[in-house]
Coordinates of C-alpha atoms in Angstrom, one line a residue:
M1 CA 173.1 94.4 155.1
V2 CA 172.6 93.8 151.4
V3 CA 169.7 91.6 150.4
T4 CA 169.7 89.7 147.0
A5 CA 168.2 86.5 145.7
R6 CA 169.6 83.6 143.6
M7 CA 167.1 84.2 140.9
G8 CA 169.7 85.2 138.3
A9 CA 173.2 86.5 138.3
G10 CA 172.2 90.1 137.7
H11 CA 170.8 90.7 141.3
D12 CA 173.7 88.8 142.8
G13 CA 176.3 90.6 140.7
A14 CA 175.0 94.0 141.7
A15 CA 175.0 93.0 145.4
A16 CA 178.5 91.6 145.3
E17 CA 179.9 94.7 143.7
L18 CA 178.1 96.9 146.2
R19 CA 179.5 94.9 149.1
K20 CA 183.0 95.1 147.6
R21 CA 182.8 98.9 147.3
L22 CA 181.3 99.4 150.7
E23 CA 183.9 97.3 152.4
A24 CA 186.6 99.2 150.6
M25 CA 185.1 102.4 152.2
G26 CA 185.4 100.8 155.6
V27 CA 181.6 100.0 155.9
P28 CA 181.1 96.5 157.3
T29 CA 178.6 94.7 155.0
Q30 CA 176.8 91.3 155.1
S31 CA 175.0 89.8 152.1
V32 CA 172.0 87.5 152.5
D33 CA 169.7 85.7 150.1
F34 CA 166.1 86.8 150.4
L35 CA 164.9 83.3 149.4
D36 CA 166.8 81.7 152.3
A37 CA 164.6 83.7 154.7
S38 CA 162.0 81.0 154.0
P39 CA 163.7 78.1 152.2
L40 CA 160.6 76.1 151.2
A41 CA 158.8 79.2 149.8
G42 CA 162.0 80.4 148.3
R43 CA 162.6 77.2 146.4
L44 CA 159.1 77.3 145.2
L45 CA 159.4 80.9 143.9
K46 CA 162.6 80.0 142.1
V47 CA 161.1 76.9 140.5
V48 CA 157.9 78.7 139.3
Y49 CA 159.9 81.7 137.9
E50 CA 162.3 79.5 136.0
A51 CA 159.4 77.3 134.7
W52 CA 157.6 80.4 133.5
L53 CA 160.6 81.7 131.6
R54 CA 161.5 78.3 130.1
W55 CA 158.1 76.7 129.4
A56 CA 155.4 79.2 129.8
P57 CA 156.7 82.7 129.0
W58 CA 153.2 84.0 128.2
A59 CA 152.2 83.3 131.8
Y60 CA 155.0 85.5 133.1
E61 CA 154.1 88.1 130.5
A62 CA 150.5 87.9 131.7
T63 CA 151.4 88.4 135.3
Y64 CA 153.8 91.2 134.5
R65 CA 151.2 93.1 132.5
V66 CA 148.4 92.7 135.1
W67 CA 150.7 94.3 137.7
F68 CA 150.5 97.5 135.7
I69 CA 146.8 97.4 134.8
A70 CA 145.6 96.4 138.2
P71 CA 148.4 97.3 140.7
L72 CA 146.0 96.8 143.6
L73 CA 146.5 93.1 143.0
C74 CA 150.1 93.5 144.1
S75 CA 149.1 94.5 147.7
P76 CA 148.0 91.1 148.9
L77 CA 151.1 89.5 147.4
V78 CA 153.3 92.1 149.1
W79 CA 151.6 91.4 152.4
V80 CA 152.1 87.7 152.0
L81 CA 155.8 88.2 151.1
S82 CA 156.4 90.3 154.2
M83 CA 154.6 87.8 156.3
I84 CA 156.6 84.8 155.1
F85 CA 160.1 86.4 154.7
G86 CA 160.0 89.5 156.8
R87 CA 160.6 88.2 160.3
R88 CA 163.8 86.3 159.2
L89 CA 165.0 89.4 157.4
Q90 CA 164.5 91.4 160.5
R91 CA 166.4 88.9 162.6
W92 CA 169.3 88.9 160.2
A93 CA 169.5 92.7 160.2
A94 CA 169.5 92.6 164.0
R95 CA 172.1 89.8 164.2
Y96 CA 174.5 91.7 161.9
G97 CA 173.9 95.1 163.6
A98 CA 172.6 96.6 160.4
T99 CA 171.9 100.3 160.2
V100 CA 170.5 100.2 156.7
V101 CA 169.3 97.4 154.4
V102 CA 169.8 97.5 150.6
S103 CA 167.8 95.3 148.3
T104 CA 168.8 94.4 144.8
Y105 CA 165.9 92.0 144.3
P106 CA 162.3 93.1 143.5
L107 CA 160.3 90.9 145.9
A108 CA 162.7 91.7 148.8
S109 CA 162.3 95.4 148.0
V110 CA 158.5 95.5 148.3
A111 CA 158.5 93.2 151.3
L112 CA 160.9 95.5 153.1
G113 CA 159.0 98.6 151.9
H114 CA 155.8 97.2 153.3
M115 CA 157.5 96.5 156.6
R116 CA 158.7 100.1 156.8
R117 CA 155.2 101.5 156.4
R118 CA 153.2 99.3 158.7
R119 CA 152.2 100.6 162.2
L120 CA 152.8 97.5 164.2
R121 CA 156.3 96.0 164.4
R122 CA 157.6 98.6 161.9
F123 CA 161.0 97.8 160.4
G124 CA 163.2 100.2 162.3
I125 CA 166.1 101.1 160.0
P126 CA 166.2 102.7 156.5
V127 CA 165.6 100.5 153.4
I128 CA 167.3 101.3 150.1
T129 CA 166.4 99.6 146.8
F130 CA 168.9 99.4 143.9
V131 CA 166.8 99.0 140.8
T132 CA 169.2 97.0 138.5
D133 CA 167.1 97.4 135.3
F134 CA 165.9 100.3 133.2
A135 CA 162.3 99.1 133.6
S136 CA 160.7 99.2 137.0
H137 CA 157.3 97.7 137.9
P138 CA 154.9 97.7 140.8
L139 CA 156.7 94.7 142.4
W140 CA 160.1 96.4 142.1
V141 CA 159.4 99.7 144.0
H142 CA 157.4 100.6 147.1
K143 CA 156.3 103.8 148.9
G144 CA 157.8 102.5 152.1
V145 CA 161.4 102.3 150.7
D146 CA 163.4 105.3 151.9
L147 CA 165.6 105.7 148.8
H148 CA 165.5 104.1 145.3
L149 CA 168.8 104.1 143.4
C150 CA 168.4 103.7 139.6
V151 CA 170.5 103.1 136.6
H152 CA 169.1 106.0 134.5
P153 CA 167.3 109.3 135.1
V154 CA 164.3 108.1 133.1
T155 CA 164.0 105.2 135.5
A156 CA 164.4 107.4 138.5
A157 CA 161.6 109.8 137.3
A158 CA 159.3 106.8 136.7
V159 CA 160.0 105.5 140.2
E160 CA 159.4 108.8 141.9
K161 CA 156.1 109.2 140.0
A162 CA 155.0 105.7 141.0
T163 CA 155.9 105.9 144.7
G164 CA 156.2 109.5 145.7
S165 CA 159.5 108.4 147.3
K166 CA 163.0 109.7 146.6
A167 CA 164.8 108.2 143.6
V168 CA 168.3 109.0 142.5
A169 CA 170.0 108.1 139.2
T170 CA 173.5 106.8 140.0
G171 CA 174.0 104.6 137.0
P172 CA 174.6 100.8 137.0
M173 CA 176.5 98.8 139.5
V174 CA 179.2 97.1 137.4
A175 CA 182.6 95.5 138.4
Q176 CA 185.6 97.7 137.6
A177 CA 187.0 94.9 135.3
F178 CA 184.5 96.0 132.7
R179 CA 185.6 99.7 132.9
E180 CA 189.4 99.4 133.3
G181 CA 192.0 97.1 132.0
L182 CA 190.1 95.3 129.2
A183 CA 192.3 93.1 127.1
D184 CA 193.3 94.1 123.5
K185 CA 190.8 92.7 121.0
A186 CA 193.4 90.7 119.1
E187 CA 194.8 89.3 122.3
A188 CA 191.3 88.4 123.6
R189 CA 190.4 86.6 120.4
S190 CA 193.6 84.7 120.5
Q191 CA 193.0 83.5 124.1
L192 CA 189.4 82.5 123.2
G193 CA 190.1 80.8 119.9
I194 CA 188.0 83.3 117.9
P195 CA 188.9 84.2 114.3
A196 CA 190.9 87.4 114.3
D197 CA 189.2 89.0 111.4
A198 CA 185.6 88.0 112.2
E199 CA 182.7 90.4 113.0
V200 CA 182.0 88.9 116.5
V201 CA 178.6 89.1 118.0
L202 CA 178.4 88.1 121.7
V203 CA 174.9 86.6 122.2
V204 CA 173.8 86.4 125.8
A205 CA 170.6 85.2 127.6
G206 CA 171.3 85.6 131.3
S207 CA 172.7 83.0 133.7
W208 CA 169.9 80.5 132.9
G209 CA 170.3 80.7 129.2
V210 CA 166.6 81.2 128.6
G211 CA 164.7 82.6 125.7
K212 CA 165.3 82.2 122.0
L213 CA 169.1 82.3 122.0
E214 CA 169.3 79.3 119.8
S215 CA 167.3 81.0 117.1
T216 CA 169.4 84.1 117.3
F217 CA 172.6 82.0 117.0
D218 CA 171.3 80.2 113.9
T219 CA 170.2 83.5 112.3
L220 CA 173.6 85.1 112.8
A221 CA 175.7 82.0 111.8
A222 CA 173.6 81.6 108.6
T223 CA 174.8 85.0 107.3
G224 CA 178.4 83.8 106.9
R225 CA 179.4 87.3 107.9
F226 CA 178.8 87.4 111.6
F227 CA 180.5 85.0 114.1
P228 CA 178.1 84.4 117.0
V229 CA 179.6 83.6 120.4
A230 CA 176.7 82.3 122.5
A231 CA 177.1 82.6 126.3
C232 CA 174.7 79.8 127.4
G233 CA 175.0 80.4 131.2
K234 CA 174.0 77.3 133.1
N235 CA 172.0 75.8 130.3
E236 CA 174.4 73.0 129.5
R237 CA 172.0 71.3 127.0
L238 CA 171.9 74.4 124.9
R239 CA 175.6 74.7 125.0
R240 CA 176.0 71.2 123.7
R241 CA 173.5 71.7 120.9
L242 CA 175.1 74.9 119.7
S243 CA 178.7 73.5 120.0
Q244 CA 177.8 71.0 117.2
R245 CA 176.9 73.8 114.8
P246 CA 179.4 75.5 112.4
G247 CA 179.9 79.2 112.0
G248 CA 180.1 80.2 115.7
M249 CA 181.0 79.2 119.3
A250 CA 179.1 78.3 122.4
I251 CA 180.4 78.5 125.9
G252 CA 178.8 77.6 129.3
W253 CA 178.9 79.3 132.6
T254 CA 182.0 81.5 132.7
D255 CA 183.8 84.2 134.8
Q256 CA 185.5 85.5 131.6
M257 CA 182.8 88.0 130.5
P258 CA 185.3 90.9 130.5
L259 CA 187.5 88.9 128.1
L260 CA 184.5 88.0 125.9
M261 CA 183.4 91.6 125.7
A262 CA 187.0 92.7 124.8
A263 CA 186.8 90.2 121.9
A264 CA 183.4 91.2 120.7
D265 CA 182.2 93.9 118.3
V266 CA 178.6 94.0 119.6
V267 CA 176.4 92.4 122.2
V268 CA 173.0 90.9 121.3
Q269 CA 170.9 90.2 124.5
N270 CA 167.3 89.4 125.4
A271 CA 166.8 90.5 129.0
G272 CA 168.4 94.0 129.6
G273 CA 169.9 93.0 132.9
L274 CA 173.5 93.1 134.3
T275 CA 175.2 92.0 131.0
S276 CA 173.8 95.0 129.2
M277 CA 175.2 97.3 131.9
E278 CA 178.5 95.5 131.7
A279 CA 178.5 96.1 127.9
F280 CA 177.8 99.8 128.4
A281 CA 180.8 100.0 130.8
A282 CA 183.0 98.1 128.3
G283 CA 182.1 100.5 125.5
L284 CA 180.2 97.8 123.5
P285 CA 177.1 98.5 121.4
V286 CA 174.0 96.7 122.7
V287 CA 171.2 95.3 120.6
T288 CA 168.1 93.6 122.0
Y289 CA 166.5 90.8 119.9
L290 CA 163.7 88.4 120.8
P291 CA 163.5 89.6 124.4
I292 CA 162.1 87.4 127.1
P293 CA 158.6 88.4 128.2
G294 CA 157.8 91.0 130.9
H295 CA 160.8 92.9 132.1
G296 CA 163.0 91.8 129.1
R297 CA 160.6 93.4 126.6
E298 CA 160.1 96.4 128.8
N299 CA 163.9 96.9 129.2
A300 CA 164.3 96.7 125.5
V301 CA 161.8 99.5 124.9
Q302 CA 163.2 101.7 127.7
M303 CA 166.9 101.3 126.7
E304 CA 166.1 102.2 123.1
A305 CA 164.1 105.2 124.3
A306 CA 167.1 106.3 126.4
G307 CA 169.3 106.0 123.3
V308 CA 171.8 103.5 124.8
A309 CA 170.7 100.4 122.9
S310 CA 168.8 99.3 119.8
F311 CA 165.8 97.0 119.5
A312 CA 165.7 94.7 116.5
H313 CA 162.3 93.3 115.5
S314 CA 163.1 90.8 112.7
P315 CA 166.1 88.9 111.3
K316 CA 166.6 91.4 108.5
H317 CA 166.3 94.3 111.0
L318 CA 168.8 92.5 113.3
M319 CA 171.4 92.4 110.5
E320 CA 170.9 96.0 109.7
T321 CA 171.0 97.1 113.4
I322 CA 174.2 95.1 114.1
S323 CA 175.9 96.6 111.0
E324 CA 174.9 100.1 112.1
A325 CA 176.0 99.5 115.7
I326 CA 179.4 98.3 114.6
A327 CA 179.8 101.3 112.2
T328 CA 178.9 103.8 115.0
R329 CA 180.6 102.0 117.9
E330 CA 182.4 105.0 119.3
L331 CA 179.2 107.1 119.5
R332 CA 177.3 104.3 121.1
A333 CA 180.1 103.6 123.5
A334 CA 180.0 107.2 124.6
R335 CA 176.3 107.0 125.2
G336 CA 176.5 103.8 127.2
R337 CA 179.3 105.1 129.4
S338 CA 177.5 108.4 130.0
I339 CA 174.9 106.7 132.3
F340 CA 177.5 106.0 135.0
L341 CA 176.8 109.2 136.9
S342 CA 178.1 108.4 140.4
D343 CA 178.9 105.6 142.8
P344 CA 175.8 104.0 144.4
A345 CA 178.0 102.8 147.3
I346 CA 178.5 106.4 148.4
S347 CA 174.8 107.0 148.7
V348 CA 174.4 103.8 150.7
A349 CA 177.3 104.6 153.0
A350 CA 175.8 108.1 153.8
V351 CA 172.6 106.5 155.0
A352 CA 174.4 103.7 156.9
D353 CA 176.1 106.3 159.2
Q354 CA 172.9 107.9 160.3
G355 CA 171.2 105.6 162.7
P356 CA 171.4 102.9 165.4
P357 CA 171.2 99.2 164.5
L358 CA 168.0 97.2 164.4
R359 CA 166.5 95.3 167.4
A360 CA 165.6 91.7 166.9
P361 CA 161.8 90.8 166.7
K362 CA 160.1 88.2 168.9
Q363 CA 159.9 84.6 167.8
R364 CA 156.6 83.7 166.1
S365 CA 154.9 80.4 167.2
L366 CA 154.7 77.3 165.0
A367 CA 150.9 77.8 164.7
G368 CA 151.5 81.4 163.5
R369 CA 154.0 80.2 160.9
A370 CA 151.6 77.5 159.7
A371 CA 148.7 80.0 159.4
A372 CA 150.9 82.4 157.4
A373 CA 151.9 79.6 155.0
A374 CA 148.2 78.7 154.5
V375 CA 147.2 82.3 153.8
A376 CA 150.1 82.7 151.4
A377 CA 149.2 79.6 149.5
T378 CA 145.6 80.7 149.2
L379 CA 146.3 84.2 148.1
G380 CA 149.1 83.1 145.7
W381 CA 146.8 80.6 144.0
S382 CA 144.0 83.2 143.8
G383 CA 146.4 85.8 142.4
L384 CA 147.6 83.5 139.7
N385 CA 144.1 82.9 138.5
V386 CA 143.1 86.5 138.6
A387 CA 146.3 87.4 136.7
A388 CA 145.5 84.7 134.1
G389 CA 142.0 85.9 133.7
G390 CA 143.2 89.5 133.1
A391 CA 145.9 88.2 130.7
A392 CA 143.3 86.3 128.6
T393 CA 141.3 89.5 128.4
L394 CA 144.4 91.3 127.2
G395 CA 145.2 88.6 124.6
V396 CA 148.4 87.3 126.4
G397 CA 149.1 83.7 125.3
T398 CA 146.4 83.8 122.7
I399 CA 146.3 84.1 118.9
D400 CA 146.3 87.8 117.9
L401 CA 143.4 88.4 115.4
S402 CA 143.4 92.2 115.8
G403 CA 142.8 94.3 112.7
P404 CA 140.4 94.0 109.7
G405 CA 140.2 91.0 107.4
T406 CA 138.0 89.1 105.0
A407 CA 138.5 85.7 106.6
A408 CA 136.1 84.1 109.2
Y409 CA 137.5 81.2 111.1
V410 CA 134.5 78.9 111.7
A411 CA 134.2 75.8 114.0
V412 CA 131.4 73.7 115.5
R413 CA 131.5 72.6 119.1
M414 CA 130.4 69.0 118.8
G415 CA 128.0 67.1 121.0
A416 CA 127.2 63.4 121.6
S417 CA 124.1 63.6 119.3
N418 CA 125.9 64.9 116.2
I419 CA 129.6 63.9 116.4
S420 CA 129.0 60.5 114.7
D421 CA 127.0 61.8 111.8
P422 CA 128.9 61.3 108.4
H423 CA 126.7 64.0 106.6
L424 CA 127.8 66.6 109.1
A425 CA 131.4 65.5 108.9
A426 CA 131.3 65.7 105.1
L427 CA 129.8 69.3 105.3
L428 CA 132.5 70.4 107.7
S429 CA 135.2 69.0 105.4
Q430 CA 133.7 70.6 102.3
Q431 CA 133.3 74.0 103.9
Q432 CA 136.7 74.0 105.7
I433 CA 135.0 74.2 109.1
S434 CA 136.8 72.8 112.2
A435 CA 135.3 70.6 114.9
V436 CA 135.8 71.6 118.5
V437 CA 135.8 68.4 120.5
E438 CA 135.9 68.3 124.3
G439 CA 138.0 65.6 126.1
D440 CA 135.1 63.8 127.8
L441 CA 133.3 63.5 124.4
A442 CA 136.5 62.2 122.7
A443 CA 137.0 59.6 125.5
T444 CA 133.5 58.2 125.1
N445 CA 133.3 58.5 121.2
P446 CA 136.8 57.6 120.0
G447 CA 135.5 56.1 116.7
A448 CA 133.5 59.3 115.9
V449 CA 136.6 61.4 116.4
H450 CA 138.6 59.1 114.2
M451 CA 135.9 59.4 111.6
L452 CA 136.2 63.2 111.6
S453 CA 139.9 62.8 110.9
T454 CA 139.3 60.4 107.9
Y455 CA 136.9 63.0 106.4
G456 CA 139.7 65.6 106.7
V457 CA 138.1 67.7 109.3
D458 CA 140.4 69.8 111.5
V459 CA 139.9 69.0 115.2
V460 CA 140.3 71.6 117.9
N461 CA 140.8 70.8 121.6
G462 CA 137.7 72.1 123.5
G463 CA 138.9 71.3 127.0
W464 CA 137.5 68.5 129.1
G465 CA 133.9 69.8 129.4
S466 CA 132.3 70.8 132.6
A467 CA 134.8 71.8 135.3
S468 CA 135.0 74.2 138.2
Q469 CA 135.6 77.8 137.0
L470 CA 137.4 78.5 140.3
H471 CA 140.1 76.1 139.1
V472 CA 140.6 74.9 142.7
L473 CA 142.3 71.6 141.6
G474 CA 144.2 73.2 138.7
Q475 CA 141.8 72.2 136.0
S476 CA 143.9 69.4 134.6
G477 CA 141.2 68.8 131.9
I478 CA 143.3 70.7 129.3
A479 CA 146.0 68.0 129.5
K480 CA 143.4 65.2 129.8
A481 CA 141.6 66.4 126.7
S482 CA 144.8 66.7 124.8
M483 CA 145.7 63.1 125.7
A484 CA 142.2 61.7 124.7
L485 CA 142.3 63.5 121.3
R486 CA 145.8 62.3 120.6
Q487 CA 144.8 58.7 121.3
D488 CA 141.9 59.0 118.9
L489 CA 143.6 61.0 116.2
G490 CA 147.2 59.7 116.4
Y491 CA 148.6 63.3 116.5
Q492 CA 148.8 66.3 118.8
V493 CA 146.1 68.9 118.5
D494 CA 147.6 72.3 118.2
L495 CA 144.7 74.6 118.9
L496 CA 142.7 75.1 122.1
A497 CA 139.2 76.7 122.2
P498 CA 138.1 76.6 125.8
D499 CA 134.4 77.3 126.8
Q500 CA 135.3 78.8 130.1
P501 CA 137.8 81.2 131.6
L502 CA 141.5 80.1 131.6
S503 CA 143.5 79.7 134.8
G504 CA 147.2 80.1 135.2
V505 CA 147.5 76.3 135.1
D506 CA 145.6 76.2 131.8
L507 CA 148.0 78.7 130.2
T508 CA 151.0 76.8 131.5
I509 CA 149.8 73.4 130.3
A510 CA 148.8 74.8 126.9
G511 CA 152.2 76.3 126.5
V512 CA 154.1 73.2 127.6
Q513 CA 152.1 71.2 125.0
K514 CA 152.7 74.0 122.4
M515 CA 149.0 74.7 121.9
K516 CA 147.8 78.0 120.7
V517 CA 144.7 79.4 122.5
L518 CA 141.7 80.7 120.5
D519 CA 140.5 83.4 122.9
P520 CA 138.3 85.4 122.7
V521 CA 135.8 83.7 120.3
T522 CA 132.4 84.7 119.1
T523 CA 130.0 82.0 120.2
V524 CA 127.1 81.4 117.9
P525 CA 124.2 80.1 120.1
P526 CA 122.2 77.1 119.1
T527 CA 119.0 79.2 118.5
G528 CA 118.2 82.8 118.1
P529 CA 119.8 85.5 115.9
I530 CA 123.1 85.0 114.3
P531 CA 125.8 87.4 115.7
Q532 CA 126.8 90.3 113.4
A533 CA 129.4 89.0 110.9
V534 CA 132.8 90.8 111.3
G535 CA 136.0 89.9 109.4
N536 CA 139.1 88.3 111.0
R537 CA 137.1 86.7 113.9
V538 CA 136.7 83.2 115.3
Y539 CA 133.1 81.9 115.2
V540 CA 132.2 78.8 117.2
L541 CA 128.7 77.3 116.8
D542 CA 127.6 75.8 120.1
A543 CA 126.0 72.6 118.9
E544 CA 126.6 70.4 121.9
G545 CA 122.8 69.9 122.4
L546 CA 121.7 69.9 118.8
S547 CA 121.0 66.9 116.5
A548 CA 123.1 66.5 113.4
Q549 CA 120.3 67.9 111.2
K550 CA 119.7 70.9 113.4
T551 CA 123.4 71.5 113.5
I552 CA 123.6 71.5 109.7
E553 CA 120.7 73.9 109.4
R554 CA 122.2 76.3 112.0
L555 CA 125.6 76.1 110.4
Q556 CA 124.1 76.9 106.9
S557 CA 122.4 80.0 108.5
L558 CA 125.8 81.1 109.9
L559 CA 127.5 80.5 106.5
A560 CA 124.8 82.5 104.7
S561 CA 125.3 85.4 107.1
L562 CA 129.1 85.4 106.5
E563 CA 128.6 85.2 102.8
K564 CA 126.2 88.2 102.9
A565 CA 128.9 90.2 104.7
G566 CA 131.5 89.3 102.1
L567 CA 133.5 86.9 104.3
R568 CA 134.9 83.6 103.4
P569 CA 134.9 80.7 106.0
Q570 CA 138.2 79.2 106.8
S571 CA 139.4 76.3 108.9
M572 CA 141.1 77.0 112.2
E573 CA 143.9 75.0 110.8
A574 CA 145.2 78.1 109.2
L575 CA 145.9 79.6 112.7
A576 CA 147.9 76.6 114.0

């Protein structure tokens, strides 16, 4: 039985090719979708994942990085996944008489691995994971998996080190159409309507068409040299937009990728998934540009380190990298094809012949399923907030102010007793100091917020004010504060300076509204010593409980400290 998930064409493509090869060897094979093992939870996972990639990529990056820094956080999630999806997977395996289960999808792999290791109701047949990417992570591999098949020796070595389990580098799982019988370049371009003499760049962004494909297309088309062909997948809006622009071509969901690769000179991609493997098989150079967060960025690094792809870091570097890739195409083609070491289906077939089929588990009661769902929801929500807290600590989704500098970005967190004072507003404007205004304050003092704007003071979103730090209800105050400030000012505030830890919901809402997060900040207390002045830092004077006069005096002390350190105050507006 082969387990995949409709979370992108890469996992499905590898599963379909594996099934095709196994059946050609006479091994009966059945494919199932992991997400169908619990339809409601599966739909939720898919919606959240797609929303992360489209609207809140930093949230996905945050979660991805926390897996590596605190892998113990993965254990509760893996337990929940096996609890929700495991019993149905076990029933499917028993129904189809499976003697081995192969997963091409990360969450299925760890759920099955957990089921193989547990003492009670242990999953009774071998589990194989086929790692479809160069980059593996703690939610891709598991100690309980009997065999990991990997696309490259570097990946296999990393998996063995992480799990202590056997890992074998077989190479990618790619359809034969990309390795044999590719059309002639001139013929392919003629069929697709591509200029015969162009330098053609096939730009891909996975089956969902996510990431900054549009920016890549525009950058290439603007050169007048390269002809971008954008494969937009199922993102029909993107295809329509790009179709209206000169200098390139945009196509939607297609089964003509072998023909497109035959017509292209180079592939520019942002995820490092199945399309990259297909390009290696077709002998096309691969360049990564503006990778999606998490596994996309990690794949870019790993493929470049393995010498099979290049990672371009700027528009200028992209042009140079593409030119070099085209000039050295034969060398790069040989490197890409060299990773196809063996047939993964042979390894699977060898394990499938070794044991008896699985027995079906007992039916769980309705109360048991309800309890499992409740525990899953609680742990999932808690995990999201833990991940977001760790991400904020790491700087994910926030403005990067690392490194030395002579600027000091200064703001005052306003309060009810000082926000209406024109003398304070005038000082803030004169010294280029921002005002951090919380939503509840803006809602009760709309005239004062408008006055700040008329004085030319830059206003920063301070959140809603007091709220539960557990974020039990999602802390929708970020959105409420944004709406209140927009009503008072007549425009959207671009910066967020929260006074409490951020939740995953906070990060998502901030990203949807395109707000940049100022975190961490140096809080200047209303009394006591002024913190040591250091360049390239954000200083927020906490003046919520101070009168206007006391705020001015405290602010002047802060400015004097900065001046003594040779730092010049600057408005937060420069960071927007």
